[in-house]
Coordinates of C-alpha atoms in Angstrom, one line a residue:
M1 CA 0.2 -0.3 -0.1
S2 CA 1.4 3.2 -0.9
Q3 CA 2.3 5.4 1.6
G4 CA -0.7 9.1 1.8
Y5 CA 0.1 12.7 1.2
K6 CA -0.8 13.4 4.9
I7 CA -2.5 16.9 5.6
L8 CA -2.5 19.1 8.7
H9 CA -5.9 21.5 8.9
V10 CA -6.0 24.4 11.4
E11 CA -10.3 25.0 11.5
D12 CA -11.5 25.8 15.0
D13 CA -14.6 24.4 13.5
R14 CA -15.2 20.6 14.2
E15 CA -18.0 20.1 11.8
Y16 CA -16.9 21.9 8.7
H17 CA -13.4 19.9 9.4
E18 CA -15.3 16.4 9.1
L19 CA -17.3 17.4 5.9
F20 CA -14.3 19.2 4.3
K21 CA -12.1 15.7 5.4
M22 CA -15.1 13.7 4.2
Q23 CA -15.5 15.1 0.6
M24 CA -11.3 15.8 0.5
Q25 CA -11.1 11.7 0.5
R26 CA -14.5 11.1 -1.7
L27 CA -13.2 12.7 -4.5
N28 CA -9.4 11.3 -4.1
I29 CA -11.2 7.4 -4.1
K30 CA -13.2 8.5 -7.1
E31 CA -9.9 9.9 -8.5
G32 CA -7.4 7.1 -7.6
G33 CA -4.9 9.7 -5.8
R34 CA -3.0 8.7 -3.0
P35 CA -4.4 8.5 0.5
L36 CA -5.1 11.7 1.8
E37 CA -4.2 12.1 5.2
F38 CA -5.7 15.0 7.4
F39 CA -4.6 16.7 11.1
N40 CA -7.1 18.8 12.3
V41 CA -6.2 21.6 15.1
D42 CA -8.5 24.4 16.4
S43 CA -5.6 27.2 17.5
L44 CA -2.9 29.2 16.8
D45 CA -0.7 27.9 19.8
D46 CA -1.9 23.9 18.6
A47 CA -1.0 24.3 15.0
L48 CA 2.1 25.8 15.3
K49 CA 3.2 22.8 17.9
M50 CA 1.8 20.3 15.7
F51 CA 4.4 21.7 12.7
N52 CA 6.9 22.3 14.7
C53 CA 6.5 17.8 16.0
N54 CA 5.4 16.5 12.7
E55 CA 5.9 16.9 8.9
Y56 CA 3.0 17.5 6.4
D57 CA 2.9 17.6 2.7
L58 CA 0.1 21.0 3.2
I59 CA -1.0 22.7 5.2
V60 CA -5.0 24.2 5.1
S61 CA -5.4 27.0 7.2
D62 CA -9.0 28.9 7.8
Y63 CA -8.7 33.4 9.1
Q64 CA -10.5 32.4 12.0
V65 CA -8.7 30.4 14.3
L66 CA -8.5 30.6 18.3
K67 CA -5.9 32.8 20.2
G68 CA -5.3 34.9 16.8
N69 CA -6.7 34.1 13.2
G70 CA -5.2 32.6 9.8
L71 CA -2.8 35.7 8.9
D72 CA -0.4 35.4 11.5
F73 CA -0.1 31.2 12.1
L74 CA 0.7 31.4 7.4
K75 CA 4.3 34.1 9.1
E76 CA 5.1 32.1 11.7
I77 CA 4.8 29.1 9.1
R78 CA 6.5 31.1 6.8
K79 CA 9.7 31.9 9.1
V80 CA 10.9 28.1 9.4
D81 CA 9.5 27.0 6.1
I82 CA 9.0 29.1 2.5
S83 CA 8.6 25.7 0.0
I84 CA 5.5 24.0 1.9
P85 CA 2.2 24.7 -0.2
I86 CA -0.8 26.5 1.8
I87 CA -4.3 27.2 0.9
F88 CA -6.0 29.9 3.0
L89 CA -9.5 29.8 3.2
T90 CA -12.2 32.6 4.8
A91 CA -16.2 32.6 5.8
Q92 CA -16.6 35.7 3.9
G93 CA -14.6 37.3 0.9
D94 CA -12.8 39.7 1.6
E95 CA -10.0 41.9 -0.9
Q96 CA -7.6 42.8 1.4
V97 CA -7.3 39.7 3.7
A98 CA -6.8 37.5 0.4
R99 CA -4.0 40.4 -1.0
D100 CA -2.1 39.8 3.1
A101 CA -2.2 36.1 2.6
F102 CA -0.4 36.2 -0.5
V103 CA 2.2 38.3 0.6
Y104 CA 2.6 36.5 3.9
G105 CA 3.4 33.4 1.7
A106 CA -0.5 31.7 1.0
N107 CA 0.0 29.6 -2.4
D108 CA -4.2 30.1 -3.1
Y109 CA -7.1 31.2 -1.7
F110 CA -10.6 30.3 -1.4
T111 CA -13.7 31.7 0.7
K112 CA -15.9 28.9 1.8
Q113 CA -19.2 28.7 -0.1
I114 CA -22.5 25.8 -0.2
G115 CA -22.6 22.9 -3.0
L116 CA -20.0 20.2 -3.7
V117 CA -18.6 22.5 -6.8
S118 CA -16.6 24.7 -4.3
F119 CA -15.2 21.4 -2.7
E120 CA -14.0 20.0 -6.6
K121 CA -12.2 23.2 -6.8
L122 CA -10.1 23.3 -3.4
Y123 CA -9.6 19.8 -3.8
N124 CA -7.6 20.0 -7.5
A125 CA -6.3 23.1 -6.0
I126 CA -4.9 20.8 -3.2
K127 CA -4.2 17.8 -5.5
F128 CA -1.9 20.8 -7.6
Q129 CA -0.6 21.8 -5.0
I130 CA 0.4 18.8 -3.4
D131 CA 1.8 17.9 -7.2
L132 CA 3.3 21.0 -7.2
Y133 CA 5.3 20.7 -3.9
E134 CA 6.4 16.8 -4.9
V135 CA 8.1 17.8 -7.4
R136 CA 9.9 21.2 -6.3
R137 CA 11.1 18.3 -3.5
R138 CA 11.7 15.6 -5.5
E139 CA 14.0 18.7 -7.3
K140 CA 15.9 20.4 -4.5
E141 CA 16.7 16.5 -3.3
A142 CA 18.7 16.0 -6.7
K143 CA 20.1 19.0 -6.6
K144 CA 21.4 18.3 -2.8
K145 CA 22.0 15.3 -4.4
L146 CA 24.0 16.2 -7.4
Y147 CA 25.5 19.0 -4.7
Y148 CA 26.7 16.1 -2.5
N149 CA 28.0 14.6 -5.3
E150 CA 30.0 17.4 -7.4
M151 CA 31.4 18.1 -3.2
L152 CA 31.9 14.3 -2.9
L153 CA 33.9 14.9 -6.5
I154 CA 35.8 17.3 -5.9
N155 CA 37.3 16.3 -2.6
L156 CA 37.8 13.0 -4.0
F157 CA 39.5 14.4 -7.1
E158 CA 41.5 17.0 -5.0
S159 CA 42.9 14.1 -2.0
I160 CA 44.3 12.0 -4.7
S161 CA 47.9 11.7 -4.5
D162 CA 48.0 10.8 -8.3
L163 CA 48.4 13.9 -10.7
L164 CA 44.6 14.3 -12.2
F165 CA 43.7 16.1 -15.0
F166 CA 41.3 17.0 -17.7
K167 CA 41.8 18.5 -21.3
N168 CA 39.9 20.0 -24.2
L169 CA 40.4 18.5 -27.4
D170 CA 43.2 21.6 -28.1
G171 CA 45.2 20.6 -25.4
T172 CA 44.1 23.1 -23.4
Y173 CA 43.5 22.0 -18.7
L174 CA 40.1 22.4 -18.3
M175 CA 40.2 21.2 -14.4
V176 CA 43.8 19.4 -12.4
N177 CA 43.7 18.6 -8.9
R178 CA 46.0 19.8 -6.2
A179 CA 48.8 17.1 -5.8
F180 CA 49.4 19.0 -9.9
E181 CA 49.8 22.1 -8.4
E182 CA 52.3 21.0 -6.3
L183 CA 53.6 19.5 -8.8
T184 CA 54.4 22.2 -11.5
G185 CA 54.9 25.2 -9.3
M186 CA 51.5 26.2 -9.6
N187 CA 48.4 27.2 -9.1
K188 CA 45.1 26.6 -10.7
K189 CA 44.7 30.0 -12.5
Q190 CA 47.8 29.4 -14.6
L191 CA 47.2 26.2 -15.3
I192 CA 43.9 26.8 -16.1
G193 CA 43.2 27.1 -20.0
V194 CA 46.9 26.6 -21.5
E195 CA 48.7 23.6 -22.8
N196 CA 51.8 21.5 -22.2
R197 CA 54.4 23.8 -24.0
H198 CA 53.3 26.3 -21.0
I199 CA 53.9 24.0 -18.2
F200 CA 57.0 21.2 -19.2
A201 CA 59.6 21.6 -21.3
P202 CA 59.7 21.7 -25.3
K203 CA 60.3 17.9 -25.5
D204 CA 58.4 17.0 -22.9
A205 CA 55.6 18.9 -24.2
R206 CA 56.1 17.3 -27.0
T207 CA 56.0 13.3 -26.0
L208 CA 53.0 14.1 -24.3
S209 CA 50.8 15.7 -26.6
L210 CA 51.8 12.6 -28.9
N211 CA 50.3 10.8 -26.6
D212 CA 47.3 12.5 -26.4
N213 CA 46.9 12.5 -30.0
E214 CA 47.7 8.9 -29.9
V215 CA 44.4 8.2 -27.1
I216 CA 42.3 10.6 -29.3
S217 CA 42.9 8.7 -32.7
S218 CA 42.3 5.3 -31.3
R219 CA 39.8 6.3 -29.0
H220 CA 40.7 4.1 -26.5
A221 CA 42.3 4.1 -23.2
M222 CA 45.8 3.7 -23.0
T223 CA 48.7 3.6 -21.1
F224 CA 52.5 5.2 -20.9
E225 CA 55.8 5.8 -19.0
D226 CA 56.6 9.7 -19.5
R227 CA 59.7 10.6 -18.8
I228 CA 59.6 14.9 -17.2
E229 CA 61.9 16.9 -16.7
L230 CA 60.3 19.5 -14.2
N231 CA 62.1 22.6 -11.5
G232 CA 65.6 20.4 -11.9
R233 CA 64.6 17.4 -11.1
V234 CA 63.9 14.0 -13.6
Y235 CA 60.5 12.6 -12.3
F236 CA 59.2 9.3 -14.4
F237 CA 55.3 8.3 -14.1
E238 CA 52.9 6.2 -15.4
T239 CA 50.2 8.0 -16.6
L240 CA 46.6 6.9 -17.9
K241 CA 45.3 8.9 -20.5
I242 CA 41.1 7.9 -21.5
P243 CA 39.8 9.3 -24.1
V244 CA 36.0 11.3 -22.6
K245 CA 32.4 11.1 -24.7
D246 CA 29.3 12.8 -24.4
E247 CA 26.1 11.1 -25.2
D248 CA 26.7 10.9 -29.4
S249 CA 30.2 9.1 -28.4
S250 CA 31.7 11.7 -29.7
I251 CA 35.6 12.9 -27.5
I252 CA 35.0 16.0 -26.3
G253 CA 37.8 15.7 -24.7
L254 CA 40.2 13.8 -22.2
M255 CA 41.0 13.0 -18.8
G256 CA 44.2 11.4 -17.2
I257 CA 45.6 9.7 -14.5
S258 CA 49.5 10.5 -13.6
R259 CA 51.5 8.1 -10.6
D260 CA 54.7 9.2 -9.9
I261 CA 56.9 6.2 -9.5
T262 CA 60.4 7.4 -10.1
K263 CA 60.9 6.3 -6.5
R264 CA 60.6 3.3 -7.9
K265 CA 62.4 3.5 -11.5
M266 CA 64.8 4.8 -8.8
I267 CA 64.5 1.2 -6.7
E268 CA 63.9 -0.5 -10.4
E269 CA 67.4 0.5 -11.4
S270 CA 69.3 0.2 -8.3
K271 CA 67.8 -3.2 -8.4
K272 CA 68.6 -4.2 -11.9
K273 CA 73.1 -2.9 -11.1
S274 CA 72.6 -4.9 -8.1
E275 CA 71.1 -7.8 -9.4
L276 CA 74.2 -6.8 -12.3
L277 CA 76.5 -7.2 -9.6
Y278 CA 75.8 -9.9 -8.3
Q279 CA 76.0 -11.8 -11.2
T280 CA 78.7 -10.8 -11.9
L281 CA 81.0 -12.0 -8.6
V282 CA 78.7 -15.2 -9.1
E283 CA 80.1 -15.4 -12.1
N284 CA 83.1 -14.5 -11.9
I285 CA 84.0 -17.0 -8.6
P286 CA 86.5 -19.3 -10.2
N287 CA 85.1 -22.8 -9.7
C288 CA 81.7 -22.2 -7.6
C289 CA 78.3 -21.9 -8.6
L290 CA 75.5 -20.6 -7.0
L291 CA 72.4 -22.5 -6.4
L292 CA 69.6 -20.9 -4.5
F293 CA 66.2 -22.0 -3.3
D294 CA 62.7 -21.8 -1.5
R295 CA 60.7 -23.4 0.7
A296 CA 58.9 -26.8 -1.0
L297 CA 62.8 -26.5 -2.5
N298 CA 62.3 -25.4 -5.6
I299 CA 65.9 -24.0 -7.7
L300 CA 65.1 -20.1 -8.2
F301 CA 68.5 -19.2 -9.2
F302 CA 71.7 -21.4 -10.6
G303 CA 74.7 -20.0 -12.1
G304 CA 78.5 -19.3 -11.8
E305 CA 81.6 -19.7 -13.7
G306 CA 81.6 -23.3 -12.0
V307 CA 78.6 -24.4 -13.6
K308 CA 79.3 -25.5 -16.5
G309 CA 83.7 -26.4 -15.7
I310 CA 81.3 -28.9 -12.8
F311 CA 77.6 -30.4 -14.3
G312 CA 78.7 -29.8 -17.6
E313 CA 77.5 -27.6 -20.7
E314 CA 74.2 -29.4 -21.3
V315 CA 72.9 -28.9 -17.7
D316 CA 69.1 -27.5 -17.5
I317 CA 68.2 -26.2 -14.2
S318 CA 64.1 -25.2 -15.5
N319 CA 61.3 -27.2 -14.0
D320 CA 63.7 -28.3 -11.2
R321 CA 66.1 -30.6 -13.5
L322 CA 69.1 -30.4 -11.9
W323 CA 68.5 -32.7 -10.0
T324 CA 67.2 -35.5 -12.8
T325 CA 70.7 -34.8 -13.7
L326 CA 72.8 -35.9 -10.8
D327 CA 71.7 -39.4 -9.5
E328 CA 69.4 -40.7 -6.3
D329 CA 72.0 -41.0 -4.2
T330 CA 73.4 -37.4 -4.6
S331 CA 70.2 -35.7 -5.2
R332 CA 68.8 -37.2 -1.7
Y333 CA 72.1 -36.2 0.0
L334 CA 72.3 -33.0 -1.1
L335 CA 68.6 -32.6 -0.4
T336 CA 68.7 -33.7 3.2
H337 CA 71.5 -30.9 3.5
F338 CA 69.3 -28.3 2.0
R339 CA 65.8 -28.9 4.4
L340 CA 68.8 -28.9 7.5
A341 CA 69.5 -25.0 5.9
L342 CA 65.8 -24.2 5.3
D343 CA 65.3 -25.1 9.5
G344 CA 67.9 -23.0 9.8
H345 CA 71.1 -24.2 10.4
K346 CA 73.9 -23.9 8.5
Q347 CA 75.8 -27.2 6.7
T348 CA 79.4 -27.9 5.1
F349 CA 79.9 -31.1 3.3
E350 CA 81.6 -32.4 0.6
F351 CA 80.5 -34.9 -2.0
E352 CA 81.8 -36.8 -5.8
H353 CA 79.8 -35.5 -9.0
G354 CA 81.4 -37.3 -12.2
S355 CA 85.6 -36.7 -11.8
H356 CA 84.6 -33.8 -9.4
I357 CA 85.4 -33.0 -6.1
L358 CA 82.6 -30.3 -4.8
E359 CA 82.7 -28.3 -1.8
V360 CA 79.2 -27.5 -0.3
Y361 CA 78.9 -24.4 2.4
V362 CA 74.8 -24.8 2.8
I363 CA 73.3 -21.2 4.8
P364 CA 69.7 -20.4 5.6
I365 CA 68.6 -16.7 4.5
G366 CA 65.9 -14.7 6.0
D367 CA 64.6 -15.8 9.8
G368 CA 61.6 -17.3 8.2
D369 CA 59.2 -15.2 10.2
T370 CA 59.5 -11.6 8.8
V371 CA 60.9 -13.2 5.1
E372 CA 60.1 -15.8 4.2
R373 CA 63.0 -18.7 4.4
L374 CA 65.2 -18.9 1.5
G375 CA 69.2 -21.3 1.6
M376 CA 71.4 -20.3 -0.9
A377 CA 74.5 -23.1 -1.3
L378 CA 77.8 -22.2 -3.0
I379 CA 79.6 -25.0 -4.6
Y380 CA 83.1 -25.2 -4.8
D381 CA 85.0 -27.2 -7.1
I382 CA 88.2 -28.5 -4.5
T383 CA 89.0 -31.0 -7.2
D384 CA 92.7 -30.2 -8.2
R385 CA 93.2 -28.9 -4.4
K386 CA 92.2 -32.7 -2.9
T387 CA 94.6 -34.0 -6.0
T388 CA 97.1 -32.4 -4.4
E389 CA 96.4 -33.0 -0.7
R390 CA 96.6 -36.3 -1.6
E391 CA 99.5 -35.9 -3.9
L392 CA 101.4 -34.1 -1.0
I393 CA 99.8 -36.9 1.6
G394 CA 102.5 -39.5 -1.0
Q395 CA 104.8 -37.2 -1.6
R396 CA 104.9 -37.1 2.4
K397 CA 105.4 -41.0 2.7
E398 CA 107.4 -41.1 0.0
I399 CA 110.1 -38.5 2.2
S400 CA 108.9 -40.4 5.4
E401 CA 110.5 -44.0 3.5
Y402 CA 113.4 -41.9 1.8
A403 CA 114.4 -40.2 5.2
H404 CA 114.2 -43.7 7.1
T405 CA 116.4 -45.4 3.7
V406 CA 119.0 -42.8 4.2
S407 CA 118.9 -43.3 7.8
H408 CA 119.3 -47.2 7.4
N409 CA 121.9 -46.9 4.9
L410 CA 123.9 -44.2 5.9
K411 CA 124.2 -45.7 9.5
N412 CA 125.0 -49.1 7.7
Q413 CA 128.4 -47.3 5.8
L414 CA 129.4 -45.3 9.1
I415 CA 129.9 -48.1 10.9
T416 CA 131.6 -49.9 8.9
L417 CA 134.2 -47.2 8.2
N418 CA 134.0 -47.3 12.2
A419 CA 135.0 -50.2 12.6
Y420 CA 138.2 -50.4 9.5
V421 CA 139.4 -47.1 11.1
Q422 CA 139.6 -49.3 15.3
L423 CA 141.2 -52.4 13.0
I424 CA 144.1 -49.9 11.5
M425 CA 144.4 -48.3 15.1
E426 CA 145.1 -51.8 16.2
E427 CA 147.9 -52.2 13.6
D428 CA 146.6 -55.5 12.4
D429 CA 148.6 -57.4 9.9
D430 CA 145.4 -57.3 7.4
F431 CA 146.3 -52.9 7.1
M432 CA 146.8 -52.2 3.2
L433 CA 143.4 -55.1 3.1
Y434 CA 141.6 -53.1 5.6
C435 CA 142.4 -49.7 3.2
R436 CA 140.8 -50.9 0.1
N437 CA 137.8 -51.7 2.1
L438 CA 137.9 -48.2 3.5
S439 CA 138.1 -46.8 0.3
K440 CA 135.4 -49.2 -1.1
T441 CA 132.8 -47.8 1.9
V442 CA 134.2 -44.5 0.9
K443 CA 133.0 -44.9 -3.0
K444 CA 129.3 -46.1 -1.8
I445 CA 129.2 -43.2 1.2
N446 CA 129.9 -41.0 -2.3
H447 CA 127.6 -42.7 -4.7
Y448 CA 124.6 -43.0 -2.1
I449 CA 125.3 -38.7 -1.6
T450 CA 125.2 -38.6 -5.0
G451 CA 122.8 -40.5 -6.3
Q452 CA 120.6 -38.3 -3.3
L453 CA 121.8 -35.2 -5.0
K454 CA 120.1 -36.7 -8.0
L455 CA 117.3 -37.9 -7.0
A456 CA 116.3 -34.4 -5.9
E457 CA 116.9 -32.6 -9.2
A458 CA 115.2 -35.5 -11.4
G459 CA 112.2 -34.3 -9.1
K460 CA 112.5 -30.5 -10.7
D461 CA 109.5 -29.2 -13.5
I462 CA 110.9 -28.7 -16.4
V463 CA 112.1 -25.1 -17.3
Y464 CA 114.2 -25.5 -20.1
T465 CA 113.6 -27.5 -22.6
R466 CA 115.6 -28.6 -26.1
E467 CA 114.9 -30.1 -28.9
M468 CA 117.4 -33.7 -29.1
D469 CA 118.6 -37.0 -31.1
L470 CA 117.9 -40.0 -29.0
N471 CA 120.2 -42.1 -31.5
F472 CA 123.5 -38.9 -30.0
I473 CA 121.8 -39.4 -26.6
V474 CA 122.3 -43.5 -26.7
D475 CA 125.3 -43.9 -28.5
K476 CA 126.9 -41.3 -26.3
V477 CA 125.6 -43.2 -22.9
G478 CA 127.5 -46.5 -24.6
R479 CA 130.6 -45.3 -25.4
N480 CA 130.7 -44.0 -21.3
F481 CA 129.8 -47.3 -20.2
L482 CA 132.5 -49.4 -23.1
V483 CA 129.4 -51.2 -24.6
D484 CA 127.6 -51.7 -27.8
I485 CA 124.1 -50.9 -27.7
E486 CA 121.8 -52.2 -30.6
K487 CA 119.4 -49.3 -31.6
G488 CA 116.8 -48.7 -34.3
D489 CA 116.8 -45.5 -35.8
L490 CA 115.5 -43.1 -32.7
P491 CA 113.0 -40.1 -32.8
K492 CA 113.8 -36.2 -32.0
I493 CA 112.4 -36.1 -28.7
L494 CA 111.5 -32.1 -26.8
G495 CA 113.2 -32.5 -23.2
D496 CA 116.2 -31.3 -21.4
P497 CA 119.6 -33.4 -22.6
T498 CA 120.8 -33.6 -18.7
N499 CA 118.5 -36.1 -17.4
I500 CA 117.7 -37.6 -20.1
E501 CA 121.3 -38.7 -20.5
E502 CA 120.4 -39.8 -16.9
V503 CA 118.3 -42.1 -17.5
F504 CA 119.9 -44.3 -20.5
N505 CA 122.9 -43.9 -18.1
N506 CA 121.0 -45.5 -15.1
L507 CA 118.8 -48.1 -17.4
V508 CA 122.3 -49.7 -18.7
S509 CA 124.0 -48.9 -15.4
N510 CA 120.9 -51.2 -13.9
A511 CA 120.9 -54.0 -16.9
L512 CA 124.8 -54.2 -16.8
I513 CA 125.4 -54.0 -13.1
H514 CA 122.3 -55.2 -11.1
G515 CA 121.2 -57.7 -14.3
K516 CA 124.4 -59.4 -15.7
A517 CA 123.3 -58.3 -19.1
T518 CA 125.5 -59.0 -22.2
R519 CA 123.1 -57.4 -25.0
I520 CA 121.3 -54.1 -24.6
M521 CA 118.6 -53.3 -27.0
V522 CA 117.0 -49.6 -27.9
Y523 CA 114.1 -48.9 -29.9
S524 CA 111.2 -46.8 -31.0
A525 CA 107.5 -46.1 -32.5
T526 CA 105.6 -43.2 -32.0
D527 CA 101.6 -42.4 -33.4
D528 CA 100.3 -38.9 -33.0
D529 CA 100.4 -38.4 -29.1
W530 CA 102.9 -40.3 -27.9
H531 CA 106.6 -41.7 -29.1
R532 CA 107.4 -45.5 -27.1
I533 CA 110.6 -46.0 -26.5
F534 CA 111.6 -49.3 -25.4
F535 CA 114.8 -50.5 -23.2
E536 CA 115.5 -54.4 -23.6
D537 CA 118.7 -56.6 -22.4
N538 CA 119.0 -60.0 -21.4
G539 CA 119.4 -59.8 -18.4
V540 CA 118.6 -62.3 -14.8
G541 CA 115.5 -60.0 -14.6
I542 CA 113.8 -59.3 -11.6
P543 CA 111.9 -61.6 -9.5
E544 CA 108.4 -61.7 -10.2
A545 CA 107.2 -60.2 -6.6
N546 CA 109.8 -57.4 -7.3
I547 CA 108.4 -56.1 -10.6
D548 CA 105.9 -53.9 -8.5
K549 CA 109.1 -52.0 -6.3
V550 CA 111.7 -51.1 -8.9
F551 CA 110.7 -47.6 -9.3
E552 CA 110.7 -47.0 -5.0
L553 CA 113.0 -45.2 -3.5
G554 CA 115.6 -47.8 -1.7
Y555 CA 115.2 -51.2 -3.9
S556 CA 118.1 -52.3 -4.9
T557 CA 119.4 -55.8 -4.3
D558 CA 122.4 -54.7 -2.7
G559 CA 121.8 -51.1 -1.2
G560 CA 121.1 -47.3 -2.5
G561 CA 118.3 -47.8 -4.3
F562 CA 118.4 -45.1 -6.3
G563 CA 118.6 -45.1 -10.1
L564 CA 115.7 -46.6 -11.6
A565 CA 113.8 -44.4 -8.8
I566 CA 115.9 -41.5 -10.3
V567 CA 114.4 -42.4 -14.0
K568 CA 110.7 -42.9 -12.9
K569 CA 111.0 -38.9 -11.4
I570 CA 112.7 -37.5 -14.4
I571 CA 110.3 -38.4 -17.1
E572 CA 107.7 -38.1 -15.2
A573 CA 108.9 -34.5 -15.0
H574 CA 109.2 -34.6 -18.8
K575 CA 104.9 -35.5 -18.5
G576 CA 105.5 -38.8 -19.4
D577 CA 105.4 -42.5 -18.4
I578 CA 107.6 -45.9 -17.8
N579 CA 106.6 -49.0 -17.0
V580 CA 108.5 -52.2 -17.0
H581 CA 108.3 -55.9 -18.0
S582 CA 110.7 -58.6 -16.4
K583 CA 110.8 -62.7 -16.6
Q584 CA 113.7 -64.3 -14.4
G585 CA 116.4 -65.6 -16.5
K586 CA 115.4 -63.6 -20.3
G587 CA 116.0 -60.2 -19.6
T588 CA 114.3 -56.8 -18.5
S589 CA 112.5 -54.2 -21.0
F590 CA 111.3 -50.9 -19.6
E591 CA 108.4 -48.7 -22.4
I592 CA 109.2 -44.7 -21.8
L593 CA 106.2 -42.8 -22.8
L594 CA 107.4 -38.3 -24.0
P595 CA 104.7 -36.6 -25.6
V596 CA 105.4 -36.3 -29.3
R597 CA 104.2 -32.3 -29.6
L598 CA 104.5 -29.3 -27.4
E599 CA 101.1 -29.0 -25.7
N600 CA 101.1 -32.2 -24.3
A601 CA 104.2 -31.6 -22.1
G602 CA 104.0 -28.2 -21.5
Y603 CA 107.0 -27.1 -21.1
G604 CA 108.2 -23.3 -20.2
D605 CA 111.4 -22.1 -22.5
I606 CA 112.2 -24.4 -25.6
R607 CA 115.6 -23.7 -27.2
P608 CA 116.9 -25.2 -29.9
D609 CA 119.3 -28.3 -30.4
K610 CA 122.4 -27.6 -30.4
R611 CA 124.6 -30.9 -31.7
E612 CA 127.5 -30.7 -29.7
D613 CA 125.6 -30.8 -26.5
A614 CA 123.9 -34.3 -27.4
S615 CA 126.8 -35.8 -29.0

């Protein structure tokens, strides 16, 4: 049911009020209008009280009322409400009263008459005034709402920290907000009615205007990133420009929202520099790679100078394929340590991957509360270091064995020497025999010391190398030992002639003295990479149990035992190798391997061959 209209009827004649009420409601029902609800008061005081306490859509007031007249009531009402419609009634027509009623604010004036026609006229006047009042009230509410919305928009427009502006099609600013004023240092009076060229530098103004034209031509909203120089400072703005259309979809202007992203751009630029520095640092740490992973063990970053060297050229970490690159046991081992790091524990451990020995430092990043905890692993290739450590261990063992051998052999010789001296002091008849043995012992000690020096020199790296003819070397060694050495056509090789001559001296000496050989043969074979030189004799051979010991320090059948150890060290210093094959009663064969090309050997200074040095 629709809400009815409320009418305040100021009438001191109760019977007339009831008649008036009945007639108005009858006519309203007949017309089908909204219900009319009447409220009757008979005095001026009560009428004012009712009006102040309630809302009404219309007032009908008689001229004659208790404690005053209708004109007094009319004046009081218009003091507080000038819009509510008021119809004034009198029992007797009086032009002066009518004029006063209109002067004091009555909307209509009637004289009470007998007959239904007068009530119909009065009803029509009431309906007209109520409808007019309703229209005006709606207009007022609409204007109030419009004003409220306008103020809301203006306040919003002014309070937004982004730059807001509106331009016409000529590029003239029609509206800007406070943020725009603060940026430019100009007020609205200076900004409204001007174009970009009056505010910004020529280059920036042209760019902004071209952007405006692009939006207008496309008829669609577009976003731009602008670099603006203003008042000696550089700003970066992200600007959304929207074409403004009228009811016919014709473009009438341009609205823009610009956000200052200068700080963001500076942070991004700083971040890029940091990332570049970080990446440069990571990629240039020798033999190292860095791995960053999240709580779910997803790989966020994997890089560094050592990645390809350790994991191969084709390493692929997309979709966490690193874990499939590694074998199952290694992956499980790494993930266990990575999980511990994500729980806040630093980890250091080693593991092997292919031919590489890797040392891994895993550390947690972030506290896990305010910042999500990540994990970082630094992986170092320590293969060379481990190899060196193993070599040092071997060298320490070798030195220990060497010291033991030196101590043993020198002590034995000194005991012998001391014994002969004591015998001489007793002036025994065998004096000359003792002297010969004493001389022999001294020679052994000298030989031993000489062997020690040669052994020390044999282990040093070859610094100066020459090309030499092995035919001359072998012939020279044969003349030294007064023995004919059978040989094939031997090659020219790269190396230190003095050291190579020492190799053949020791091999020939070993064959003649220890092997009791009567025949020595030297021949060779060469491929693309290696010279293979074979040294064979027909001596007594080496016992099978001792084959693996012949190159060890101290190995000999009569003490000393440095010759073959010296040979091995010299060959290894030439980046080569030596092997031995022997069978008791049938002789011994040594196979020497020396590199053909310079890059195989890795030598430093190469000097031309001098025939006289090799002969």
